[in-house]
Amino acid sequence: MRFWITVLMVLAVDQLTKWWITANYQVGESHALLGKWLYLTYVQNRGAAFGILPGQSWFFLVAAFLVIAGLIIYNVRYPVEKPMQIWMGLIAAGAAGNFLDRFRLQYVIDFLDLRWWPVFNVADMAVVIGGSLLIIHMLFFMKEG
């Protein structure tokens, strides 16, 4: 259940923030949100994370679909520890958020800009945080057998 709640909540926040940025900003428009720490900058990312491999939408659609399907199947078929349900939910939600953008628009909407890192979005954060916590959990807290 935690898996599905995480997916729905993160996906909703991701899609709502992307809707808001497209309704209020022009592509390339940028404004400081937290002084010099964080800017909102509307970018249409036609590549993968950080803009790598531009123009390969079909590849990323298939890869995201496989990740989402694999995580759903794993959560349905196997007993998954409660923390892992959340970490997997973060990854699935992030993959789904960017999948929806790429499927509908042929690009991903990015808008969080630190100025020293490529522009990203809520879905990207979910994948990175979920993946990092999942790896830490598997390495240090998962019971053998």
PDB file of C-alpha atoms in Angstrom, residues 16-27 42 109:
ATOM      1  CA  LEU A  16       1.101  19.855 -10.758  1.00  0.00           C
ATOM      2  CA  THR A  17       4.464  21.634 -10.551  1.00  0.00           C
ATOM      3  CA  LYS A  18       5.079  21.035 -14.261  1.00  0.00           C
ATOM      4  CA  TRP A  19       1.599  22.340 -15.091  1.00  0.00           C
ATOM      5  CA  TRP A  20       2.238  25.439 -12.963  1.00  0.00           C
ATOM      6  CA  ILE A  21       5.589  26.228 -14.576  1.00  0.00           C
ATOM      7  CA  THR A  22       4.188  25.896 -18.119  1.00  0.00           C
ATOM      8  CA  ALA A  23       1.178  28.076 -17.222  1.00  0.00           C
ATOM      9  CA  ASN A  24       3.311  30.841 -15.730  1.00  0.00           C
ATOM     10  CA  TYR A  25       6.672  30.803 -17.565  1.00  0.00           C
ATOM     11  CA  GLN A  26       7.888  30.963 -21.135  1.00  0.00           C
ATOM     12  CA  VAL A  27      10.565  28.493 -22.260  1.00  0.00           C
ATOM     13  CA  TYR A  42      11.504  26.553 -17.668  1.00  0.00           C
ATOM     14  CA  ILE A 109       9.547  19.684 -18.424  1.00  0.00           C
TER      15      ILE A 109
END
